[in-house]
Coordinates of C-alpha atoms and ligand atoms in Angstrom, one line a residue:
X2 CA 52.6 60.5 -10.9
X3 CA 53.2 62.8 -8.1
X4 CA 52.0 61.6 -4.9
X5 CA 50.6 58.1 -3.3
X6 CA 49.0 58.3 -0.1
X7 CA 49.0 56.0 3.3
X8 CA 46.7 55.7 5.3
X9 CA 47.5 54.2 8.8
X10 CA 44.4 53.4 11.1
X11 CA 46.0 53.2 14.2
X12 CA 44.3 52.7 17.7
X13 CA 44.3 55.8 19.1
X14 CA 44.5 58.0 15.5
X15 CA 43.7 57.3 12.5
X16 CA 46.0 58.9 9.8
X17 CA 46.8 59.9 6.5
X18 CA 50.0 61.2 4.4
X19 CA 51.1 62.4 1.4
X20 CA 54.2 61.2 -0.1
X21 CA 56.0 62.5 -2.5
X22 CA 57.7 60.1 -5.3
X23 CA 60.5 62.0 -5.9
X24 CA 61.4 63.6 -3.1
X25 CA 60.7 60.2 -1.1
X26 CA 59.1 61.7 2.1
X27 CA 56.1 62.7 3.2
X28 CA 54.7 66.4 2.4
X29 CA 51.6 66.2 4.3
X30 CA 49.8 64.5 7.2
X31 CA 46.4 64.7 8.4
X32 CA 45.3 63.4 12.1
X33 CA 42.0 62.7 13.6
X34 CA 42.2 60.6 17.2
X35 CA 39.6 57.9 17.5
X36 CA 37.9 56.7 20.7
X37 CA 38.3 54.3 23.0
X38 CA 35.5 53.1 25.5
X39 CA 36.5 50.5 28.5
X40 CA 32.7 49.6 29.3
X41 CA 34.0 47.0 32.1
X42 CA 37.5 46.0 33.6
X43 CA 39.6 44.6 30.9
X44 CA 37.6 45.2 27.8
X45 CA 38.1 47.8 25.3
X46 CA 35.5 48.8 22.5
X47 CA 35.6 51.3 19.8
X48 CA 33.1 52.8 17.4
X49 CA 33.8 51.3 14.0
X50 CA 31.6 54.3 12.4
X51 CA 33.8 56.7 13.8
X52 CA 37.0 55.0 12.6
X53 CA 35.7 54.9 8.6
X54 CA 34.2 58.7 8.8
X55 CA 37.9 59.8 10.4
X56 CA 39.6 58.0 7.9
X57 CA 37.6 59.2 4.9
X58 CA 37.8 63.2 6.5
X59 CA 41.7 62.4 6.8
X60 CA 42.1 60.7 3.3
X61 CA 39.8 64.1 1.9
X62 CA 42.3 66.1 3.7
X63 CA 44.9 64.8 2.0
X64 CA 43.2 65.1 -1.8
X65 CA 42.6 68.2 -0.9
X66 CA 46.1 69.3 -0.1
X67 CA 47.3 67.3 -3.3
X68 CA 45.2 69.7 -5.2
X69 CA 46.4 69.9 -8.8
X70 CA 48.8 67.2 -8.7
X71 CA 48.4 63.2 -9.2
X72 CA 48.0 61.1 -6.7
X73 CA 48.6 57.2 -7.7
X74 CA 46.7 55.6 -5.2
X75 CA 46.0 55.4 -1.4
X76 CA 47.9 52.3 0.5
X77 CA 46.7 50.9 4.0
X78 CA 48.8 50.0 7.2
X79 CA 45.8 49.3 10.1
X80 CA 45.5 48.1 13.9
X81 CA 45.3 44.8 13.9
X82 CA 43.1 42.3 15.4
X83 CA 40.3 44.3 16.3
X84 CA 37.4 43.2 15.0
X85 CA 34.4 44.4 13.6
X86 CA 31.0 42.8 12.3
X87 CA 28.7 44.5 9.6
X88 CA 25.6 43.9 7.3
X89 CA 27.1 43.6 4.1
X90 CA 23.8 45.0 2.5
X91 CA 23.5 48.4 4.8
X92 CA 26.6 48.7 5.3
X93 CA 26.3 49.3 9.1
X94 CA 28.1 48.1 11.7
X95 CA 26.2 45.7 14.4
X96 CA 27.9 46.0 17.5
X97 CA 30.9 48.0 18.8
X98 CA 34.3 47.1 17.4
X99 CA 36.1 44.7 20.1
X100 CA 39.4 46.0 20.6
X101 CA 43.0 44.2 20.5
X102 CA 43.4 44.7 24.2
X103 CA 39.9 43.5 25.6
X104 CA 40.4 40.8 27.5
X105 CA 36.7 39.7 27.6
X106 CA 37.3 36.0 25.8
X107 CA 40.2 35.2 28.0
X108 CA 37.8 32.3 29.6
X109 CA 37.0 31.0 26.5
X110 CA 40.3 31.0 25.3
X111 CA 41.4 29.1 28.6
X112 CA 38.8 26.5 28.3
X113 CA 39.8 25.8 24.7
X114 CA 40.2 21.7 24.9
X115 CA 44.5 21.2 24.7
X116 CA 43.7 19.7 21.0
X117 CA 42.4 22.5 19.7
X118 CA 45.1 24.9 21.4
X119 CA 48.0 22.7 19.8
X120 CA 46.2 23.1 16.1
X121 CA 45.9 26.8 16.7
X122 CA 49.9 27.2 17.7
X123 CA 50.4 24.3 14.7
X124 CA 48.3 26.0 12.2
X125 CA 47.9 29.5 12.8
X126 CA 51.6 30.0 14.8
X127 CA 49.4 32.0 17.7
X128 CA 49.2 31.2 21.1
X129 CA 45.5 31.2 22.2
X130 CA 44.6 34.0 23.1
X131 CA 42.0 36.8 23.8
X132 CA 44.4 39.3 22.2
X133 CA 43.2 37.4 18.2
X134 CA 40.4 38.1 16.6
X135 CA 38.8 34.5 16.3
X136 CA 37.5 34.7 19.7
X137 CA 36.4 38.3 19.8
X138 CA 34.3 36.9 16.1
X139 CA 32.7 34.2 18.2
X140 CA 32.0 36.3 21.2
X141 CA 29.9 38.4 18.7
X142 CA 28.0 35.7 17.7
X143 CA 27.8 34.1 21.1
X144 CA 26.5 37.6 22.5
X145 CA 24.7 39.5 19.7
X146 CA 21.4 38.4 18.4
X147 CA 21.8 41.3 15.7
X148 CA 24.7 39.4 14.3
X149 CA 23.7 35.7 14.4
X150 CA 20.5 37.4 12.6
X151 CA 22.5 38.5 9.7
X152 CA 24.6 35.2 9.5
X153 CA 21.1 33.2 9.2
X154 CA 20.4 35.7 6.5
X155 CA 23.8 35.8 4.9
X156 CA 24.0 39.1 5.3
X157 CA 27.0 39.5 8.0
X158 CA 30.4 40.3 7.0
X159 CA 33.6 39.9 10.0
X160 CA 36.6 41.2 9.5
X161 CA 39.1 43.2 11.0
X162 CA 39.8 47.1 10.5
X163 CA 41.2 47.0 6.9
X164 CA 38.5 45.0 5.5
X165 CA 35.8 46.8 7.4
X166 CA 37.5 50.4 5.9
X167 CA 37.9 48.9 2.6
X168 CA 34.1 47.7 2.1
X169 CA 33.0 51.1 3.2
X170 CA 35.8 53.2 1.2
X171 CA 34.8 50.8 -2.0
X172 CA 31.2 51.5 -1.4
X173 CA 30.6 47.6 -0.6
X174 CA 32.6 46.5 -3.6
X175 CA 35.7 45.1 -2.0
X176 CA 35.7 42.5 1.1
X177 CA 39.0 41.7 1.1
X178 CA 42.3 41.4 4.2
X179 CA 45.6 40.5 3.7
X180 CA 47.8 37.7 4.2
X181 CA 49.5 39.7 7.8
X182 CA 45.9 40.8 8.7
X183 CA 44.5 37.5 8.4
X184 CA 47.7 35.6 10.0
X185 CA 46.5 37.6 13.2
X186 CA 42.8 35.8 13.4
X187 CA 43.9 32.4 14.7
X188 CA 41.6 31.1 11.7
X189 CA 44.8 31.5 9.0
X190 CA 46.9 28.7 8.2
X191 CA 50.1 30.0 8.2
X192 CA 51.6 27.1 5.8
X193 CA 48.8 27.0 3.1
X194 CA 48.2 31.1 3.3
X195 CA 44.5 30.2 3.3
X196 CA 42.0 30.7 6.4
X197 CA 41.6 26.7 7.4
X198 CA 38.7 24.7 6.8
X199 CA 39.2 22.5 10.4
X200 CA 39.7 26.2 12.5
X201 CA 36.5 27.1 11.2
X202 CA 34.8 24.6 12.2
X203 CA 35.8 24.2 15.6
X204 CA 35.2 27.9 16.4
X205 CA 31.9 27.6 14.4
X206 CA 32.8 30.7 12.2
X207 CA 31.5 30.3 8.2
X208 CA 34.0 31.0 6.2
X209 CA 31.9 33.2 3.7
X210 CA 31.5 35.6 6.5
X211 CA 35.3 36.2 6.4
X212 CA 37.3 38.2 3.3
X213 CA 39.2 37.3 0.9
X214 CA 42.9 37.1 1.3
X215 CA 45.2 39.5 -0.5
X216 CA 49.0 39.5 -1.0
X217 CA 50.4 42.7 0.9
X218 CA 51.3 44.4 -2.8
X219 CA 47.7 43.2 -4.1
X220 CA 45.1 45.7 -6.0
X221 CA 42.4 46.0 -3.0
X222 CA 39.4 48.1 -5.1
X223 CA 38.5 51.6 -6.4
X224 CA 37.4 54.5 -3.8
X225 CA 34.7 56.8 -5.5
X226 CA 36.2 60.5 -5.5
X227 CA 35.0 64.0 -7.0
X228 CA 37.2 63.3 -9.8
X229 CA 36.3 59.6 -10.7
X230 CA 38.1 56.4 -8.8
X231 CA 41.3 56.2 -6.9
X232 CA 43.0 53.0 -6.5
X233 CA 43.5 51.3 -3.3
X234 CA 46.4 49.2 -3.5
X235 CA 48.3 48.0 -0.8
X236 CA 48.3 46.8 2.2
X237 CA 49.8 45.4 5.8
X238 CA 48.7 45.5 9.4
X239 CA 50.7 48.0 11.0
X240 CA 53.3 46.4 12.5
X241 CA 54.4 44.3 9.2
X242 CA 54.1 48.1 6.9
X243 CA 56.6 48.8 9.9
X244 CA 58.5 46.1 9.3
X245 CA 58.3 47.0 5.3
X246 CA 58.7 50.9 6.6
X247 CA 61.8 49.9 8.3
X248 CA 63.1 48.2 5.4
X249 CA 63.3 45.1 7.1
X250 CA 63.2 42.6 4.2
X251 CA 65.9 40.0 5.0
X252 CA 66.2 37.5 7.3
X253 CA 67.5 38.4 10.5
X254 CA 66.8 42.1 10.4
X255 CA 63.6 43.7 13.0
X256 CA 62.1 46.3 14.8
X257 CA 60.8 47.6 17.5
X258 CA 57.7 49.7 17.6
X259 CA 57.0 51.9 20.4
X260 CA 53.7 53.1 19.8
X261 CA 50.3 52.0 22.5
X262 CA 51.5 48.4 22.9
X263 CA 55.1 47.8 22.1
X264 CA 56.0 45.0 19.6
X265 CA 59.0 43.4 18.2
X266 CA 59.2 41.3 14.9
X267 CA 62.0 39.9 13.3
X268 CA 61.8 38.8 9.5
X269 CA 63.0 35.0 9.9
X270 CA 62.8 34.2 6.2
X271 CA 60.6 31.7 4.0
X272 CA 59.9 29.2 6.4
X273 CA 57.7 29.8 9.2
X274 CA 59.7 29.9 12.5
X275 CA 58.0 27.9 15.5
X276 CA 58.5 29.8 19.2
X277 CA 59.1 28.1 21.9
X278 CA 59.8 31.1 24.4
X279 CA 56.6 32.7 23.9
X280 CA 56.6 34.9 20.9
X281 CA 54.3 34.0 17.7
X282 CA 55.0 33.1 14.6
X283 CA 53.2 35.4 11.9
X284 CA 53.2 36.6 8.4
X285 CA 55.5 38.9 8.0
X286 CA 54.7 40.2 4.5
X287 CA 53.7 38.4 0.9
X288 CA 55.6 40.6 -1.7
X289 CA 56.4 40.4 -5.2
X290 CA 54.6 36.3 -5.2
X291 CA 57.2 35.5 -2.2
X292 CA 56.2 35.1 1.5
X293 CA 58.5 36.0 4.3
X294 CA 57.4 35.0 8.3
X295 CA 58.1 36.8 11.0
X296 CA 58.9 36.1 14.7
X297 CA 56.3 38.7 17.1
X298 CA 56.8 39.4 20.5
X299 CA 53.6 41.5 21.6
X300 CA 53.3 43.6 24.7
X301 CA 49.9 45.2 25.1
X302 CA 51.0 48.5 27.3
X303 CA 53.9 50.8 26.3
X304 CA 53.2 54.1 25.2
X305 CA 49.9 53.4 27.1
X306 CA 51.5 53.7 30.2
X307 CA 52.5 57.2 29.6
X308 CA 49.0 58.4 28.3
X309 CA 47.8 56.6 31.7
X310 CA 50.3 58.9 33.8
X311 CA 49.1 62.1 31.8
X312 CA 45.3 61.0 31.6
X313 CA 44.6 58.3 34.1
X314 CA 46.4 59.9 37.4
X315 CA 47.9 63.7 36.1
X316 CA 51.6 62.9 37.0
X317 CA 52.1 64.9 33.7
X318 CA 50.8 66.9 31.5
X319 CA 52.1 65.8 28.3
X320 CA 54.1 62.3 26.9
X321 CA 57.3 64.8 25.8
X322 CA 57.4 66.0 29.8
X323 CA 58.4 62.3 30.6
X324 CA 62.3 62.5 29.0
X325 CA 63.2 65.6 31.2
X326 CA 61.8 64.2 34.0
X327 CA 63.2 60.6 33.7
X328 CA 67.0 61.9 33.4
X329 CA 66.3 64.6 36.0
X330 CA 66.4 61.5 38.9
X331 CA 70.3 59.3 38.1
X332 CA 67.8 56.0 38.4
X333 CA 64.1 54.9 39.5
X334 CA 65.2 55.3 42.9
X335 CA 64.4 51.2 43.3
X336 CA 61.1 51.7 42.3
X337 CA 60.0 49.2 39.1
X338 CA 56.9 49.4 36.9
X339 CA 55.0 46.3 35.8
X340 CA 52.3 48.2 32.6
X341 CA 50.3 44.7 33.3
X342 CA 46.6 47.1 32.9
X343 CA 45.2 44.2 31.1
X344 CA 47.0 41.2 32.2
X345 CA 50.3 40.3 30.4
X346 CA 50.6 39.1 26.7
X347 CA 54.2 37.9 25.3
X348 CA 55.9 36.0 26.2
X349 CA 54.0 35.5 29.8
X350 CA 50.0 35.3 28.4
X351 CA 49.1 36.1 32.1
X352 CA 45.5 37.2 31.4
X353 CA 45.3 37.5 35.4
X354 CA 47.9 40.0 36.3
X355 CA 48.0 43.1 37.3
X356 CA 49.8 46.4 37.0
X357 CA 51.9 47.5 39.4
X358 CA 54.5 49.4 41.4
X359 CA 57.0 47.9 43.8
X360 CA 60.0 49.5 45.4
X361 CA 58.5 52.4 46.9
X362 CA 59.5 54.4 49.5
X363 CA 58.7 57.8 51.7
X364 CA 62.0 58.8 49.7
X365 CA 60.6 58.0 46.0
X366 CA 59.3 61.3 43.5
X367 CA 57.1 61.8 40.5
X368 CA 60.2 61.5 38.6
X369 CA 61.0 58.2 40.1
X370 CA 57.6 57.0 39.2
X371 CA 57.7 58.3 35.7
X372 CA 61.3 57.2 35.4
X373 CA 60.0 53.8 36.7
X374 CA 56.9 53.7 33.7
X375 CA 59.8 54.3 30.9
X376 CA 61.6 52.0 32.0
X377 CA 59.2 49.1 32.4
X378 CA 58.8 49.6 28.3
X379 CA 62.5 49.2 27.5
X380 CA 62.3 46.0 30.1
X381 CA 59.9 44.6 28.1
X382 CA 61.8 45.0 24.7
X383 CA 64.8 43.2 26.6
X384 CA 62.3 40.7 27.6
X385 CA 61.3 39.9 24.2
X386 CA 64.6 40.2 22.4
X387 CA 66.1 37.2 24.6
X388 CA 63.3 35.4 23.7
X389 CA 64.1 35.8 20.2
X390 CA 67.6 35.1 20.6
X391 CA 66.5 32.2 22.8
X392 CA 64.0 31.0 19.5
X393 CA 67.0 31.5 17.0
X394 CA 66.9 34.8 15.8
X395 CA 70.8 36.5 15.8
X396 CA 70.1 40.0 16.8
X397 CA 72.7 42.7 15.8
X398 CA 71.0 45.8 15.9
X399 CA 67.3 47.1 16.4
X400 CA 65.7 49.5 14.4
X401 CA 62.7 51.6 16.4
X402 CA 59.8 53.8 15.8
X403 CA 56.3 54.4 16.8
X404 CA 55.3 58.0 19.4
X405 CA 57.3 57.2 22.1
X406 CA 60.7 56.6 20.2
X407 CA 60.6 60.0 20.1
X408 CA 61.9 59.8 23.4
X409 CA 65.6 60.5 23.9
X410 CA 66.0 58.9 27.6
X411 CA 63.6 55.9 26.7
X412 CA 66.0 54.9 23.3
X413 CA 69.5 55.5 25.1
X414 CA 68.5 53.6 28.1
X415 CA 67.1 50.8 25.8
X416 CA 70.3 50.6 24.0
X417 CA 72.2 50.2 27.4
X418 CA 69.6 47.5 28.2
X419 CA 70.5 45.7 25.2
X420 CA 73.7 46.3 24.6
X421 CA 72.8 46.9 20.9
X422 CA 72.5 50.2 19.0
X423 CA 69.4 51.8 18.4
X424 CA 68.4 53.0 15.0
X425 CA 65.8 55.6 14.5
X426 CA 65.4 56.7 11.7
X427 CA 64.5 60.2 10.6
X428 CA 60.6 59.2 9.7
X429 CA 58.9 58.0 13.0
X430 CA 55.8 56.6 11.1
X431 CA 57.3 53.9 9.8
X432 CA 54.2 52.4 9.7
X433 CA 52.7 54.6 7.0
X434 CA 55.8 54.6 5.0
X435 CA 55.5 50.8 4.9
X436 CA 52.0 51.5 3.6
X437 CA 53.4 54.2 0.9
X438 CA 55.9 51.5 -0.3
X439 CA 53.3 49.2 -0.3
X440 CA 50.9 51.2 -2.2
X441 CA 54.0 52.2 -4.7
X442 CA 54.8 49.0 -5.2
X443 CA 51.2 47.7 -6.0
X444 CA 50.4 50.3 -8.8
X445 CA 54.8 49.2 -10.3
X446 CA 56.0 52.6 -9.1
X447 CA 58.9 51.2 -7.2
X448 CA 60.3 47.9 -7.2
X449 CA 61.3 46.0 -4.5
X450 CA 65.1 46.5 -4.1
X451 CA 64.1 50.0 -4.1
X452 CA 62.4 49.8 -0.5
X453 CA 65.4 50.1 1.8
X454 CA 66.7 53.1 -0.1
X455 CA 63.3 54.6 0.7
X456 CA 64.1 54.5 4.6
X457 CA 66.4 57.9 6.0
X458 CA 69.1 57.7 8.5
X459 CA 68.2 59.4 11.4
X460 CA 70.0 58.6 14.7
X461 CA 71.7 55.8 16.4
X462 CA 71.8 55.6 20.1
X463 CA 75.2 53.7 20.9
X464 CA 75.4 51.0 23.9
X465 CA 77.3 52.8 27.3
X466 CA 79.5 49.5 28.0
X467 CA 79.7 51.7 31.6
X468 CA 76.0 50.9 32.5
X469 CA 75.7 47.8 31.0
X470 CA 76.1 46.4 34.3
X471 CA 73.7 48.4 36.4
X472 CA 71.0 47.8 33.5
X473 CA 71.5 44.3 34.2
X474 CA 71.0 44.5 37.6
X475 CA 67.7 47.3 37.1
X476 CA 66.4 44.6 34.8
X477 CA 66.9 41.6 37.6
X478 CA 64.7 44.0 39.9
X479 CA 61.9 44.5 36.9
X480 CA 61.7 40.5 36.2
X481 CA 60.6 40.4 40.1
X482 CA 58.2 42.9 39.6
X483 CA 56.7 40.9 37.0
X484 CA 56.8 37.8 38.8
X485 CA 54.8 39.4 41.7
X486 CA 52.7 41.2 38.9
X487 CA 51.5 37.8 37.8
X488 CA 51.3 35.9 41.8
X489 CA 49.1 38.8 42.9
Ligands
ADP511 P1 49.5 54.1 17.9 O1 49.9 54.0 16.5 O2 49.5 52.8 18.7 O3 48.3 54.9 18.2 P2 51.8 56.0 18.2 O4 52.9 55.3 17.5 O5 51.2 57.2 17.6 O6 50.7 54.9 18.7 O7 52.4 56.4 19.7 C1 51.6 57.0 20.6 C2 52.0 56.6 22.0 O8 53.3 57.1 22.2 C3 51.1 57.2 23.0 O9 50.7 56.1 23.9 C4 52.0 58.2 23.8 O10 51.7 58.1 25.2 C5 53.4 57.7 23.5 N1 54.3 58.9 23.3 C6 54.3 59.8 22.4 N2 55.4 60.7 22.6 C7 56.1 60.2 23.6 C8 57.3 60.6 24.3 N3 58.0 61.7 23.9 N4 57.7 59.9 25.3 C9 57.0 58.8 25.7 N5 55.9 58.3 25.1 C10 55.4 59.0 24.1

C-alpha cells in the first residue's frame, strides 16, 4: 500500500491529502472553501450540499493524483458540532446546516431548568450551551415542519458533519459518528460511551434519528469508486485528529490549534476530568479498545478575527500581511482587542457580549489595531491554559497548529505570554495527519506506538524571560477588555 488519504472538513475549507506511508508526509493536497451564510446577528448557516460535493471533488482530486498507485483507505477529521438533518431515503438535506458558532439556541439553552443543566455537565462533561449540537437538533425540529415530517415518518437522520459525509460518501449505507463527534452533542454520556437514554428524553430527540457510535480507529463503510470500493476507516472531530496529529497520546501533553476558533485540549488520561474553571470535559480519542478524555477550552473567534480585518473592514489584504505589520509597531500602542463577534464561549459562556476595541487614541495606527487582533488570540490561549492549570492539568510545553500558527509574531509573543515554548511542528495540518494516522491505524498499517514518530520537528519558539513582565502587564489590560466586553 502506497498512500491513505485524509480528509479534513473544516469550516471554512474542506480538504483532502495524500500521504505517503513511507515517506510519512503528505504528497498532495486538494482545497475547495465552503460557505458560510450569517442570515441574522449571531447565527451562522452553511449548505450541507455543498460541503459533501467539495469533499467528494477534493477526495476525486486526490485519486486522481494517486493514479497508478494504491491507496489504503480515506480517514476523516471534521468540524464539529454543526449539525445537519436529512431524509435518510432521498438523501437530501432539509434545512441549512446550523453552524458551531450560531448563537440562535442561546435562550433555550439559558432557560434549561438547573436539573437538567447539572445532568448535562454530569453526564455529557459540557457546559450548556448554544455552541453543542443538541440544541441546534431541537431547534430543527422546533422550527422546521420538513423535518418533524420526516421524524413522524421515520425517515430523518441528525447528525453532525462526519455522519452526514459518511451516509452520502457510502451511498446511504453507513450512519455512523464517533465517540469525539458524539462527546460534542450534549446527548453522549461521557462515562458509558453511549448517547443517554434520560438526555434524550428531556430534549425530546429519538434516539434512532442519531448514528451509531464508532471507536476513532473503527471501519466506518465502503465509498463506491471507478475502480470498485475504498474503505473509509477512521475517524476524529478535528480537534481530537489534532490532538492524534500532534501526537498527543499521554496524559499531560496538549495543543493548541489556531485555526477559525482557537481551541486547547489537553489529554488528561482514562478518567474523565471534571472542570471547574470553565473548560469541558470531552472525549479525547477511543484507540486501540482504550479511551483517553480530554480537558477543552473553546474560543469561537481567532483566526476569524483576522479574515474579519481583511474581509469585514479592509485593514489588510491578506492574513500573512498581519506578522509584518504587528512587529512593525514595539506594542498595541494600549489598544486591546476583545474577538467577542458572537458572544464569548470558554471559559466565560457570555452569549451577550460583544466585540470590541478599547484603548484607543488619535495616536493609535492600522498596525496597532492589527497588532491589537493578534494579540487578543494569544490572550485567549493564556486565558484558557490557567484554567487548565487551575483544573489540574501540569502544563510544560504547548504544541500549536492550525492557519494562523503560521504566524511568526503571533507564536513568539504567545510563548512570552506563557512563559512556555512553543512547538510547531513542520506539518501545520495536524488535523489531517491525525486523520491519516487514524485511517492507518484502522486498516493495521501502523500501530499505535508508531504515532508520535509520525509527527516532524519543526520550530520551537523559546520564552523571552525579558518580556515576561510586560506580557503580564498587556494581559492585565486585555482581561479588562473582556470584562467590559461582557458589561456592555
Ligand atoms: P479552519 O480549519 O478552522 O478552517 P485553518 O486552520 O485553515 O482554519 O486556519 C484558517 C484561519 O487562520 C483563517 O481564519 C485565517 O484568517 C487565519 N490565518 C491564516 N494564515 C494566517 C497568518 N499568517 N496570520 C494570522 N492568521 C492567519
Amino acid at each position: 500500500m502506497d498512500y491513505v488519504i485524509a480528509l479534513d472538513a473544516g469550516t471554512t475549507s474542506v480538504r483532502a491529502f495524500v500521504y505517503d506511508l513511507a515517506a510519512r508526509r503528505f504528497v498532495y493536497r486538494a482545497q475547495q472553501e465552503v460557505g458560510q451564510s450569517f442570515p441574522r446577528a449571531g447565527w451562522v448557516e452553511q449548505d450541507a450540499e455543498e460541503i459533501y460535493y467539495k469533499a467528494a471533488y477534493v477526495l476525486n482530486d486526490c485519486l486522481r493524483f494517486a493514479g497508478e498507485k494504491t491507496v489504503a483507505g480515506v480517514g476523516l477529521a471534521n468540524q464539529r458540532e454543526t449539525t445537519v438533518l436529512w431524509d435518510r431515503e432521498t438523501g437530501e438535506p432539509v434545512c441549512p446546516a446550523i453552524g458551531w458558532q450560531c448563537r440562535r439556541t442561546s435562550d433555550w439553552c439559558a432557560a434549561l431548568d438547573e436539573g437538567t443543566k447539572r445532568l448535562v455537565t454530569e453526564r455529557t462533561g459540557l457546559v450548556p450551551d448554544a455552541y453543542f449540537s443538541a440544541s441546534k437538533i431541537r431547534w430543527d425540529l422546533d422550527h422546521i415542519p420538513a423535518a418533524r415530517s420526516l421524524l413522524a415518518r421515520g425517515r430523518l437522520c441528525a447528525g453532525t458533519v462526519d455522519s452526514w459525509l459518511l451516509f452520502k460518501l457510502t451511498q446511504g449505507r453507513s450512519f455512523v459518528t464517533d465517540v469525539t463527534n458524539a462527546s460534542r452533542t450534549m446527548l453522549f454520556n461521557l462515562h458509558t460511551l453511549d448517547w443517554d437514554n434520560e438526555l434524550l428524553a428531556r430534549f425530546e430527540i429519538p434516539r434512532s434519528i442519531l448514528p451509531e457510535v464508532r471507536a476513532c480507529d473503527a471501519r466506518l463503510g465502503e465509498m463506491p469508486t471507478r475502480d470498485g470500493f475504498l474503505p473509509l476507516a477512521g475517524l476524529a472531530g478535528d480537534q481530537q485528529a489534532a490532538l492524534i496529529g500532534q501526537g498527543c497520546l499521554n496524559a499531560g501533553e496538549g495543543k493548541v490549534t489556531y485555526g477559525t476558533g482557537l481551541f486547547l485540549l489537553f489529554n488528561t488520561g482514562e478518567a474523565p476530568l471534571a472542570s471547574h474553571s470553565g473548560l469541558v470535559t470531552t472525549v479525547g480519542f477511543s484507540l486501540d479498545g482504550k479511551t483517553a478524555y480530554a480537558l477543552e477550552g473553546s474560543a469561537f473567534h481567532a483566526g476569524s478575527a483576522v479574515q474579519w480585518l481583511r474581509d469585514g473592514v479592509g485593514l489588510i489584504v491578506n492574513a500573512a500581511e498581519t506578522e509584518q505589520l504587528a512587529a512593525s509597531v514595539p506594542d498595541s500602542g494600549g489598544v486591546c482587542f476583545v474577538p467577542a463577534f458572537t458572544g464569548l464561549g470558554a471559559p466565560h459562556w457570555n452569549a451577550q457580549a460583544q466585540a470590541l476595541f478599547s484603548g484607543i487614541t488619535r495616536g493609535t495606527t492600522r498596525a496597532h489595531l492589527v497588532r491589537a487582533v493578534l494579540e487578543s488570540i494569544a490572550f485567549e490561549a493564556r486565558e484558557l491554559a490557567d484554567c487548565m492549570r487551575e483544573d489540574g492539568v501540569n502544563i510544560c510545553a504547548v504544541r500549536c497548529d492550525g492557519g494562523a500558527s503560521a504566524n511568526d509574531f503571533l507564536m513568539r509573543f504567545q510563548a512570552d505570554l506563557l512563559n512556555l515554548a512553543v512547538d510547531r511542528p513542520a506539518e501545520l495540518e495536524s488535523t489531517a495527519l491525525g486523520a491519516a494516522m487514524l485511517c492507518a491505524l484502522s486498516l493495521g498499517l501502523a500501530d499505535v506506538g508508531e504515532l508520535p514518530s509520525m509527527r516532524r520537528a519543526g520550530q520551537v519558539f523559546a520564552p523571552d524571560p525579558a518580556l515576561h513582565a510586560q506580557r503580564e502587564r498587556e494581559y492585565e489590560a486585555y482581561r479588562l477588555a473582556v470584562r467590559r466586553a461582557i458589561l456592555q
